[in-house]
CSV table of C-alpha atoms and ligand atoms in Angstrom, one decimal:
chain,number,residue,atom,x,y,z
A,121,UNK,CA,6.1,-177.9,56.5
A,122,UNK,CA,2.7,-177.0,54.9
A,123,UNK,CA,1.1,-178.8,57.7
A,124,UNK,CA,2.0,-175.8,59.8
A,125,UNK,CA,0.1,-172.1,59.3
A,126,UNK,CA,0.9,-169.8,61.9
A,127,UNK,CA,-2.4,-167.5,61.1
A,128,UNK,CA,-4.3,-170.6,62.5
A,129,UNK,CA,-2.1,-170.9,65.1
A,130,UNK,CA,-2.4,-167.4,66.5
A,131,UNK,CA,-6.4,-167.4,66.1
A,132,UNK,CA,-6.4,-170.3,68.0
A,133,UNK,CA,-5.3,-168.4,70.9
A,134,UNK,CA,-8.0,-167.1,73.0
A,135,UNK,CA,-7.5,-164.2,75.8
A,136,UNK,CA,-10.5,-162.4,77.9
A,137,UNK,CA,-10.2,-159.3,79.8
A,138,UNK,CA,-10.2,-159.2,83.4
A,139,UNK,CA,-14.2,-158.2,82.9
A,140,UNK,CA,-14.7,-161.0,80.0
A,141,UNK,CA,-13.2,-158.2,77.6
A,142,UNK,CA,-12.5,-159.5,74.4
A,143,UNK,CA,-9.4,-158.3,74.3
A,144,UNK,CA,-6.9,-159.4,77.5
A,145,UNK,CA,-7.0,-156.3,79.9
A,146,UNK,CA,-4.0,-153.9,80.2
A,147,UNK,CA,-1.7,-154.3,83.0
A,148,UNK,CA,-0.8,-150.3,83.5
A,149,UNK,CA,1.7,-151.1,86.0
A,150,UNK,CA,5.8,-151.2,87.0
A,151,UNK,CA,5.6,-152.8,90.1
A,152,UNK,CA,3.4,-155.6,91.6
A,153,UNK,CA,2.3,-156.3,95.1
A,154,UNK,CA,2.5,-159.9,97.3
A,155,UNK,CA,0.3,-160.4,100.5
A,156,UNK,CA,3.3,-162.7,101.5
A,157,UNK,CA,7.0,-161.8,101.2
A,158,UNK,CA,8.0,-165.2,100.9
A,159,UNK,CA,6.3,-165.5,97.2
A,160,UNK,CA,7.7,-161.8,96.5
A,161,UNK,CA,11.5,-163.8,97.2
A,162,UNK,CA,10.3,-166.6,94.8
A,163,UNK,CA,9.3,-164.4,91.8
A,164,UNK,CA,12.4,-162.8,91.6
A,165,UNK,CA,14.0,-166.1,91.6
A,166,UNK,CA,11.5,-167.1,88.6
A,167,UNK,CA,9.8,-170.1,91.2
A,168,UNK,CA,6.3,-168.3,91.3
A,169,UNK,CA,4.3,-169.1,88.2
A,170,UNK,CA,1.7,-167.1,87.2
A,171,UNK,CA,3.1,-164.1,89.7
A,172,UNK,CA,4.6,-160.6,88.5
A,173,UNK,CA,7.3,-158.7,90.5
A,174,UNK,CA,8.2,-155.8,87.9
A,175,UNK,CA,7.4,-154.9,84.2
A,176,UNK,CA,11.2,-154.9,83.3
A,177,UNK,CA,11.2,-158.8,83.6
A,178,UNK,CA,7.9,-159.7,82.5
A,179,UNK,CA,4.4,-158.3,82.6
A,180,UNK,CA,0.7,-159.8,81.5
A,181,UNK,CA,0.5,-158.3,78.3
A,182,UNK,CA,3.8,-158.6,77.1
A,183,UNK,CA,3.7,-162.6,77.7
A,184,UNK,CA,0.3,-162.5,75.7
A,185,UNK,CA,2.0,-160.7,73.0
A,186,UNK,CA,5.4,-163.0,73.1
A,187,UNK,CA,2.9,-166.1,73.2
A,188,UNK,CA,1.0,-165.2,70.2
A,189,UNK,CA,4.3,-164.7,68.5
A,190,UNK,CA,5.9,-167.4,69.6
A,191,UNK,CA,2.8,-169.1,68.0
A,192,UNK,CA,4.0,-167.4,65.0
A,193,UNK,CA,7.3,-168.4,64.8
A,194,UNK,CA,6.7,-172.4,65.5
A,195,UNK,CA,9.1,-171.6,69.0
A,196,UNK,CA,8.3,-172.5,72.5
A,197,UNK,CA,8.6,-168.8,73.5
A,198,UNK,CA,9.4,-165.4,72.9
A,199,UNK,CA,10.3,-162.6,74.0
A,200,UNK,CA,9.3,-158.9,73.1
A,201,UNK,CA,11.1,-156.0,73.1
A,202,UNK,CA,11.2,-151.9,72.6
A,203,UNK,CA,12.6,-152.7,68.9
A,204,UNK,CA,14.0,-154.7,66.9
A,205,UNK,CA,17.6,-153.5,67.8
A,206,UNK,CA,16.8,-154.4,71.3
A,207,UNK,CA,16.3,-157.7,70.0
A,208,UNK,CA,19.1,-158.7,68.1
A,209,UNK,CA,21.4,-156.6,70.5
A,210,UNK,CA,20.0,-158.7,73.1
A,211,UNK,CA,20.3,-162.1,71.9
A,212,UNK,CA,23.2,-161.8,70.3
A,213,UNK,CA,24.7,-160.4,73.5
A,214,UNK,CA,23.3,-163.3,75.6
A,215,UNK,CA,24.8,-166.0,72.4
A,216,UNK,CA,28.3,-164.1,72.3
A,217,UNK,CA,30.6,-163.4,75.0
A,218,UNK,CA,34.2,-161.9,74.7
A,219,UNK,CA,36.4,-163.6,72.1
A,220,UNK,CA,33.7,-165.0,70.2
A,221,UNK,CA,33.5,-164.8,66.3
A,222,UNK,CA,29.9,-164.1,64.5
A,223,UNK,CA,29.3,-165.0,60.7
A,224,UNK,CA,26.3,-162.5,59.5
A,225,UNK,CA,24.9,-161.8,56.2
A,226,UNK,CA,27.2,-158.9,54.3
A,227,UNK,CA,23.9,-157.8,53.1
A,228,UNK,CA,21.7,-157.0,56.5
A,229,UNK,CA,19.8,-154.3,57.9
A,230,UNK,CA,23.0,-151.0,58.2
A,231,UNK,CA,21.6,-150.5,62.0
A,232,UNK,CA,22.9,-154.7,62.5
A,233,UNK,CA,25.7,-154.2,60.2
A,234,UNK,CA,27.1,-151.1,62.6
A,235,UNK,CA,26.6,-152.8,65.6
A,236,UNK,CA,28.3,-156.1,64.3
A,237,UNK,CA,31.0,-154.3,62.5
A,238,UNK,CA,31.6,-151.3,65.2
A,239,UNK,CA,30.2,-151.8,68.5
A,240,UNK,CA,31.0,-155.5,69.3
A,241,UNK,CA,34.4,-155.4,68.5
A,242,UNK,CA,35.7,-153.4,71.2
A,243,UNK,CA,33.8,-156.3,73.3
A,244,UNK,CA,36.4,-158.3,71.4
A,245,UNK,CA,33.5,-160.4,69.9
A,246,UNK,CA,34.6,-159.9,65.9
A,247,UNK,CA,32.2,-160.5,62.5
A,248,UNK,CA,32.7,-161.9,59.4
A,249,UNK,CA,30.3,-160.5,56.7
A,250,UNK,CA,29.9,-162.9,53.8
A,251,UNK,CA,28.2,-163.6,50.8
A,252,UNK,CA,24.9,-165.4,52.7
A,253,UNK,CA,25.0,-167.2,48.7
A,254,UNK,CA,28.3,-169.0,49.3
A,255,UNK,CA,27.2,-171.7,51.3
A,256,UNK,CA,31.3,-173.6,50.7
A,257,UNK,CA,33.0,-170.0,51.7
A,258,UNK,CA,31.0,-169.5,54.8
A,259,UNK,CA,31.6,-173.0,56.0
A,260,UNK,CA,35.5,-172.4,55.4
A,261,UNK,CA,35.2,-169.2,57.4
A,262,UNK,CA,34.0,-171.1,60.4
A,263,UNK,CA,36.5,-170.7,63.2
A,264,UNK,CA,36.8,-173.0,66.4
A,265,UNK,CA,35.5,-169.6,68.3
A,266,UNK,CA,32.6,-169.0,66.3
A,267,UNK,CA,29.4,-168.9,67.7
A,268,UNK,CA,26.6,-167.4,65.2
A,269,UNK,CA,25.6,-167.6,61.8
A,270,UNK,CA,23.3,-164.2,61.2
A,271,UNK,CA,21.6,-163.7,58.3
A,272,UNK,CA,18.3,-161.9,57.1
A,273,UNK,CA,15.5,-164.6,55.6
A,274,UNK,CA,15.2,-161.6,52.7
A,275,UNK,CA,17.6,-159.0,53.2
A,276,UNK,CA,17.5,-155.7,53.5
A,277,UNK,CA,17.8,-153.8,51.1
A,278,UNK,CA,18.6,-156.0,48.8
A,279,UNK,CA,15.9,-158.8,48.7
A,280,UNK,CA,18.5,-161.7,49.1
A,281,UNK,CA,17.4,-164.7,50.2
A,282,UNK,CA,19.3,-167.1,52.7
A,283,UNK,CA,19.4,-170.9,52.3
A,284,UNK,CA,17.8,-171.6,55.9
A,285,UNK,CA,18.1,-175.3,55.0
A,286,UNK,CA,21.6,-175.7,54.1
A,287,UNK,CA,22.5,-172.8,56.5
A,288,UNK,CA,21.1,-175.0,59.4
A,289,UNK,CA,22.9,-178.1,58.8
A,290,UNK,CA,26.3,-176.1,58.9
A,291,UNK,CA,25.4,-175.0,61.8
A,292,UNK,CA,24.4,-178.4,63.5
A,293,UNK,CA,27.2,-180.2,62.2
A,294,UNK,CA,29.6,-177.3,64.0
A,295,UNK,CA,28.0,-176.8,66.7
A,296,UNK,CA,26.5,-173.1,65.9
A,297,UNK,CA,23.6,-171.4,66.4
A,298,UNK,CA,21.7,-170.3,63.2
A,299,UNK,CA,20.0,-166.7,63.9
A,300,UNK,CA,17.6,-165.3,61.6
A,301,UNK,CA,15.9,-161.9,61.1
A,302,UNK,CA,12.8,-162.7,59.7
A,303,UNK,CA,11.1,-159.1,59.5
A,304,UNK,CA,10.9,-158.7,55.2
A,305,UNK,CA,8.4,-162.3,55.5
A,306,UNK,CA,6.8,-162.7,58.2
A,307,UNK,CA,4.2,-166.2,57.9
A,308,UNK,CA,5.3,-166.4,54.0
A,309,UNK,CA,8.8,-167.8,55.8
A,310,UNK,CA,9.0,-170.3,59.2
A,311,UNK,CA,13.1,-169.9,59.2
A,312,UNK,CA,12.2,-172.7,62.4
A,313,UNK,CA,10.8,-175.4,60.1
A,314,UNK,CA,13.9,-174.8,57.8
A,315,UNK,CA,16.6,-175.4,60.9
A,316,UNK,CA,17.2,-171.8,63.0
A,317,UNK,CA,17.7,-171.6,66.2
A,318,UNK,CA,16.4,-168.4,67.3
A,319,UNK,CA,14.1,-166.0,65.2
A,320,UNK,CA,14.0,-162.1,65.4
A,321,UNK,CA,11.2,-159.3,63.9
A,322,UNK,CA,11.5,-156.2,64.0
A,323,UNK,CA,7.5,-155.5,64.7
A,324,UNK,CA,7.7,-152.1,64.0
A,325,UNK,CA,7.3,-153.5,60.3
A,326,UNK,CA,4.5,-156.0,58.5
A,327,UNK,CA,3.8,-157.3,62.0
A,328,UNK,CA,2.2,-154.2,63.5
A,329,UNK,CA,1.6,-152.5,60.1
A,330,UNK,CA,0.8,-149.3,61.6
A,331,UNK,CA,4.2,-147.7,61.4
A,332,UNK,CA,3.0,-146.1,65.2
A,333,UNK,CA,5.8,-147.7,67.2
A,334,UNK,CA,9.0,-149.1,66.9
A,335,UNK,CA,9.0,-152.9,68.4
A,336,UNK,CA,10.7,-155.9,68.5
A,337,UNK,CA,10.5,-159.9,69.2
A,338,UNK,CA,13.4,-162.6,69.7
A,339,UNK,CA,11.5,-165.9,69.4
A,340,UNK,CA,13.6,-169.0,71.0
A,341,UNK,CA,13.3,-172.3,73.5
A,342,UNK,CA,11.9,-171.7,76.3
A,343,UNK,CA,15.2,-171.8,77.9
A,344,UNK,CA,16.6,-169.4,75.6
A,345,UNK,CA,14.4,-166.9,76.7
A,346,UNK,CA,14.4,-167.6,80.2
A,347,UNK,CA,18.7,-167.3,80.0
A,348,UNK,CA,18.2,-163.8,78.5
A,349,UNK,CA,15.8,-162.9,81.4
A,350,UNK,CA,17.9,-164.2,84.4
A,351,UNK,CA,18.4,-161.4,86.9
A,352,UNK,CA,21.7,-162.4,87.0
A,353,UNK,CA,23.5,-162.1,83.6
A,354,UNK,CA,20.5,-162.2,81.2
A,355,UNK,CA,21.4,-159.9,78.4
A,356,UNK,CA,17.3,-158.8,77.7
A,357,UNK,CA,16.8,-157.7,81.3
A,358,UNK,CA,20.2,-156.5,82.5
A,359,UNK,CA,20.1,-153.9,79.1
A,360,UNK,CA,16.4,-153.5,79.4
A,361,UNK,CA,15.1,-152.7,76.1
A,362,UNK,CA,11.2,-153.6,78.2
A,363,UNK,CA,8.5,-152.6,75.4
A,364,UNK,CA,5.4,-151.0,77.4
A,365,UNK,CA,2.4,-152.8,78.0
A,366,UNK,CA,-0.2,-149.8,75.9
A,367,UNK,CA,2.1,-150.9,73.2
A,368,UNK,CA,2.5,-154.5,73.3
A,369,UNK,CA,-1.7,-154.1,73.5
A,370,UNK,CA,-1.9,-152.4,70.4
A,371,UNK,CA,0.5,-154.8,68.7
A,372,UNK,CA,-1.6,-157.8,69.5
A,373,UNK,CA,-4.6,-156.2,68.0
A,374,UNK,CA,-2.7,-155.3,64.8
A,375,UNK,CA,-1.7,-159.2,64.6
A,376,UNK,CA,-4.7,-160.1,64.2
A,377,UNK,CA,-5.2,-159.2,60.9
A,378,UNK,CA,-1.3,-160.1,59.3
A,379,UNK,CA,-2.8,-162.6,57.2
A,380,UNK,CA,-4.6,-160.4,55.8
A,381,UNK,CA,-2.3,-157.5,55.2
A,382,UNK,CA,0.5,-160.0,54.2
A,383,UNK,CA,-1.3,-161.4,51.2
A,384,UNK,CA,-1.8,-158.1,49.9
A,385,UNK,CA,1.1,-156.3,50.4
A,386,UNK,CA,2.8,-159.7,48.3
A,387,UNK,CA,0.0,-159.7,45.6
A,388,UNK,CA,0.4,-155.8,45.0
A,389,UNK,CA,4.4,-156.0,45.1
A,390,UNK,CA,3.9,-159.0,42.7
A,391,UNK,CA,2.0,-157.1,40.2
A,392,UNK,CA,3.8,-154.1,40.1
A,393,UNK,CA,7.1,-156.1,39.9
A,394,UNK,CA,5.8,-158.3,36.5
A,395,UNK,CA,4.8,-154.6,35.5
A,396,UNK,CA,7.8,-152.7,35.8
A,397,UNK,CA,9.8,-155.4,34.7
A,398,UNK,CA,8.0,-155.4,31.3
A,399,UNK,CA,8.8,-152.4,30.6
A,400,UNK,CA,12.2,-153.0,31.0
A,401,UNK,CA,13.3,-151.5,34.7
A,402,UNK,CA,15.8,-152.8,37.1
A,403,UNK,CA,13.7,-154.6,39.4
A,404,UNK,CA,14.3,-156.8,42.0
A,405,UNK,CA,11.8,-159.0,43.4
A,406,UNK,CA,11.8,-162.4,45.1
A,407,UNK,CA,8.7,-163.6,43.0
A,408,UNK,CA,9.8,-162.7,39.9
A,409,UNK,CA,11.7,-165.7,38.0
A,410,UNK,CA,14.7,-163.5,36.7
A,411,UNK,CA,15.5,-162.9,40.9
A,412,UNK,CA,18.9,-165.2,41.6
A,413,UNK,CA,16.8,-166.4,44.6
A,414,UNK,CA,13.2,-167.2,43.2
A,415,UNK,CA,13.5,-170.8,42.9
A,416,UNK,CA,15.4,-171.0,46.3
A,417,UNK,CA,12.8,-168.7,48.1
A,418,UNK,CA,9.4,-170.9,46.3
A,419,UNK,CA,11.3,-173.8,47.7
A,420,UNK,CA,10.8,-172.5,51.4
A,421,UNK,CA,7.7,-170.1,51.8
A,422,UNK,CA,4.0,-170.6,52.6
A,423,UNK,CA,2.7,-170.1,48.8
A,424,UNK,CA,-0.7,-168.6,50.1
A,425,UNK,CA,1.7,-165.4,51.8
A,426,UNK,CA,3.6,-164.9,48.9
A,427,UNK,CA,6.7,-163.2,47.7
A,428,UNK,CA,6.3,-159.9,50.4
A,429,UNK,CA,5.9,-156.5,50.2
A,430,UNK,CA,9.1,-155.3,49.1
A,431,UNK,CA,10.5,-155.1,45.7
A,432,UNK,CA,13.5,-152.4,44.6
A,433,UNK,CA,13.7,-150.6,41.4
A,434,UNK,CA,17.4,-148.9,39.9
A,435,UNK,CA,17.0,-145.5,39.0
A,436,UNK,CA,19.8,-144.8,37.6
A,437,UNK,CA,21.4,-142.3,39.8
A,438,UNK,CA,20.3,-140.8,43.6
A,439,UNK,CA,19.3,-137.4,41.5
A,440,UNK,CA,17.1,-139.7,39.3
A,441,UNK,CA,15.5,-141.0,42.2
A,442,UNK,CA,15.3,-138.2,44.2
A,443,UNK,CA,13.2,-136.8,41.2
A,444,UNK,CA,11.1,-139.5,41.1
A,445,UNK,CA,10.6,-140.5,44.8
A,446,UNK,CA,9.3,-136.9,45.5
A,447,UNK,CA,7.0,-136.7,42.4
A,448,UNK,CA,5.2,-139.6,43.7
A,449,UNK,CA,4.9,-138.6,47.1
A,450,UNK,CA,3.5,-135.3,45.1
A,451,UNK,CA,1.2,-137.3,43.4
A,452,UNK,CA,-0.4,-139.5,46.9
A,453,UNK,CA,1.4,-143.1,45.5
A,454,UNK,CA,3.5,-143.2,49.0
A,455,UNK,CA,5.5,-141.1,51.5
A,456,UNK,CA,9.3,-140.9,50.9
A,457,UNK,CA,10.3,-142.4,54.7
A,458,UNK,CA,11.9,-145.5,55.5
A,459,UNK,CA,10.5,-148.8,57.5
A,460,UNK,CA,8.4,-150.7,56.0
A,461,UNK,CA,5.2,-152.9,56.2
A,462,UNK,CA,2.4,-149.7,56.3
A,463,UNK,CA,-0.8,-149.9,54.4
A,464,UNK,CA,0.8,-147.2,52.1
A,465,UNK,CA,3.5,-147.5,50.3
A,466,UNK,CA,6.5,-146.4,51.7
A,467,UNK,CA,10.1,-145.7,49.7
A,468,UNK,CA,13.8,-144.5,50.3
A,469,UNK,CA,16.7,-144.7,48.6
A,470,UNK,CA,18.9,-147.7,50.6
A,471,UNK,CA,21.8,-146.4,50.5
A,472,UNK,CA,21.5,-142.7,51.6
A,473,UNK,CA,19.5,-143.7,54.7
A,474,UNK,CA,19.0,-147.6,56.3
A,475,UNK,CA,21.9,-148.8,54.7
A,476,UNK,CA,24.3,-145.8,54.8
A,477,UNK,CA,26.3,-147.1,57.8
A,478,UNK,CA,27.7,-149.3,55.3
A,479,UNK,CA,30.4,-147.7,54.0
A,480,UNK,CA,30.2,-146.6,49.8
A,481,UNK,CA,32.6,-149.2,48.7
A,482,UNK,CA,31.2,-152.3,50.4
A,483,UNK,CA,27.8,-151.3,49.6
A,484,UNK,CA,28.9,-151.1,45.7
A,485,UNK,CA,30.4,-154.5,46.2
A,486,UNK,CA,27.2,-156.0,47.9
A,487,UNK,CA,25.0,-154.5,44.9
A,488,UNK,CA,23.4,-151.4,46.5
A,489,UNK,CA,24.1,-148.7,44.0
A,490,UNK,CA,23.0,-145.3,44.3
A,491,UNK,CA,20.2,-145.1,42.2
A,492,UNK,CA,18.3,-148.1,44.6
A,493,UNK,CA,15.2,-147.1,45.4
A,494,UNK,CA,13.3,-150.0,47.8
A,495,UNK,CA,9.8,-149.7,47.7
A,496,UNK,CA,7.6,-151.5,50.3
A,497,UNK,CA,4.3,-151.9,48.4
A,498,UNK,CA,1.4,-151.0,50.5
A,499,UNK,CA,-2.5,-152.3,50.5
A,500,UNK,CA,-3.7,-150.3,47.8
A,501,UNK,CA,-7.3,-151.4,46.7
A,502,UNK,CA,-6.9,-151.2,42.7
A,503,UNK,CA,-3.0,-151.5,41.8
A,504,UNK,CA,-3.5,-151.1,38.2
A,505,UNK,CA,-4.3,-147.8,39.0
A,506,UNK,CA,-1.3,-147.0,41.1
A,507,UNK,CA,0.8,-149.2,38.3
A,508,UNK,CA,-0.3,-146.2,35.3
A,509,UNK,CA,0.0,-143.3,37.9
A,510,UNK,CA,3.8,-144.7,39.2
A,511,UNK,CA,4.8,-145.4,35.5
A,512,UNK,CA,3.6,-141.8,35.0
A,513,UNK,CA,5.9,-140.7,37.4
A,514,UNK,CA,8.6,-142.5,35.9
A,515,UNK,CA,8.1,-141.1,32.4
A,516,UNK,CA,7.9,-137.5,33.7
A,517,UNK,CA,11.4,-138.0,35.5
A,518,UNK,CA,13.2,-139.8,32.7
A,519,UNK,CA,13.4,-142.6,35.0
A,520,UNK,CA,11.3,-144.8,31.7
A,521,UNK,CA,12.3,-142.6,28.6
A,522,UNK,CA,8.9,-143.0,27.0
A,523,UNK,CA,6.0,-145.5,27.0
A,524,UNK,CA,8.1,-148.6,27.0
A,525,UNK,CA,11.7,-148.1,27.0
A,526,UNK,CA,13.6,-147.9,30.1
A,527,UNK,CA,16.8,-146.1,30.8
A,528,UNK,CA,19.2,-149.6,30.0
B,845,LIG,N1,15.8,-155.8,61.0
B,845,LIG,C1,15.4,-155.3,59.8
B,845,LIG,C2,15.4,-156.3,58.6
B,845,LIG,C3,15.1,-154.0,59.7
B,845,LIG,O1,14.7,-153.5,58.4
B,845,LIG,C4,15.1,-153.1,60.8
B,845,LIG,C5,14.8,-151.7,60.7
B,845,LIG,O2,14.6,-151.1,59.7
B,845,LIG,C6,15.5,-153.7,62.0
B,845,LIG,C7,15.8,-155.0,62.1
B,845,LIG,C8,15.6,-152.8,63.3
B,845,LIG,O3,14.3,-152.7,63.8
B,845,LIG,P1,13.9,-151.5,64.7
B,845,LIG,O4,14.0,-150.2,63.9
B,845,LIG,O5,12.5,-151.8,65.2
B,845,LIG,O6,14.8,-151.4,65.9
């Protein structure tokens, strides 16, 4: 596993522009023209390499954009979409057809959980939403209909980590195919070296880091992705979530400096987890030895990426953390808004906004109380500083009762 590194991968990639640009030229066009009909008949059916009939199947920049991800994700290719709900809506409408069962993650982005729990089911394609911990109970839950095993590599919000390992030999042994939603770690976490089958991003997060367009990626086998773009019943192209080529341009250039970003957002989130922790808040951090899932998570990431950029902090109550989330956005420490992955940090209380399609009493039961605030740390230069200004913050709201004693 650590003789893989996806940054080296990508950079290996090299693209010119149709005038030796160095960056691969945009391609502002829907439609593309033959000088013979015969090879217009044998692009649609998918014989004529190289050739483009129409940007809803494929276009130039998108394949550079899906190859450089692909790259990313250790996958033959990939696929890129208008966001990351076009992606998992896609592929899991090209695994599962009617009467199939899905076993997801109970703790999953709320946009995933709403389409598992109310939109396929009148497809008659049902979920089962487990603890992604219980490795025994979700192989007992396995049905001789079900198709899926959907989980998070760290959820959202709650920063859980899945056993990719153990999760893929279930799903070899029955037959399944293990889909994972890597968007919280992107190059920290390969869920393909670990066993999964098919790997999703929202790029609207880490991967552009520019929180200027919403974006996704399904990354696959080759003929995983070519299923879900056969004019006949592929799922990607039939629904058409087609992301546009300016776009797909501007998220290539933003790749290109992940790396970067990725180590920084994890060394900042690190720092102000250990911090906060000291002085005695409920945090919740995958790097932090006290998370359930430390040991699990150091057992499967790409050390030099660490932990990720997103850590959560109990503040008690939604009023506390109203209080507090809008005295830091006073003070320039972040912008109350959800996503995630920007170069400043970013916070929302999980279950009032991207988790509140999960109703109260299952998100009580999965651990997101009301007081959750999840933070996604952003690239700050000196986070000592931002450390003493936050903890500021935090005293002036009651959030720390003084100096060094929290709340608990
Ligand atoms: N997956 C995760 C883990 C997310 O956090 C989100 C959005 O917040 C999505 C998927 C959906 O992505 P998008 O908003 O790009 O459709």
């Amino acid at each position: 596993m650590e003789d893989f590194n996806a940054a080296n991968e990508i950079q290996d990639l090299q693209y010119f522009g149709e005038f030796g640009g160095v960056n691969p030229s945009i391609s502002d066009s829907s439609t593309y023209t033959f000088l013979s009909a015969k090879t217009m008949f044998d692009t649609f059916e998918g014989n004529a390499e190289g050739c483009y009939l129409y940007s809803r199947h494929s276009s130039p920049m998108n394949l550079y954009l899906a190859q450089a991800l692909a790259k990313l994700e250790n996958t033959e290719a990939a696929n890129v979409t208008a966001s990351g709900m076009g992606a998992i809506t896609s592929v899991l409408l090209q695994v599962c057809k009617s009467g199939d069962h899905i076993i997801s993650s109970r703790t999953i982005y709320g946009g995933t959980y709403a389409f598992l729990k109310n939109f396929l089911p009148p497809f008659n394609i049902e979920t089962t939403f487990l603890d992604i911990n219980n490795i025994e109970w979700i192989e007992k839950s396995i049905q001789p209909n079900t198709k899926v095993i959907y989980c998070e590599s760290v959820s959202n919000p709650l920063l859980e980590v899945a056993d990719l390992r153990k999760l893929s030999q279930i799903c070899k042994k029955h037959n399944l195919k293990l889909i994972v939603d890597n968007t919280f770690s992107p190059l920290s976490i390969s869920p393909t070296l670990l066993g999964a089958d098919i790997v999703i991003h929202s790029l609207t997060k880490f991967i552009n880091g520019s929180s200027d367009t919403v974006g996704g990626v399904y990354c696959g086998s080759q003929e995983f992705i070519n299923d879900t773009k056969n004019v006949n019943n592929g799922a990607c192209v039939l629904l058409g979530p087609t992301m546009d080529s300016f776009r797909s341009a501007s998220i290539l250039k933003n790749l290109r400096t992940l790396h970067i970003r990725m180590k920084q957002h994890s060394y900042n989130a690190q720092y102000l987890a250990e911090k906060f922790e000291q002085d005695g808040l409920k945090v919740s951090y995958p790097g932090l030895p006290s998370h359930k899932n430390y040991e699990l998570m150091k057992s499967m990431m790409h050390e030099e990426y660490g932990f990720g950029g997103l850590m959560t902090l109990d503040a008690g109550t939604t009023e506390k953390a109203n209080e507090l989330m809008e005295l830091m956005q006073q003070e320039n420490l972040g912008y109350l808004a959800v996503s995630l992955g920007f170069y400043k940090t970013l916070f929302s209380c999980s279950g009032s906004s991207t988790s509140s399609e999960i109703p109260e009493e299952e998100r009580i039961a999965m651990g997101i109380s009301d007081g959750l605030i999840r933070f996604s740390i952003g690239l700050d230069h000196d986070i000592e500083r931002t450390y003493q200004k936050m903890k500021e913050c935090m005293v002036k709201t009651g959030v720390l009762h003084h100096e060094n004693t929290s709340i608990y």
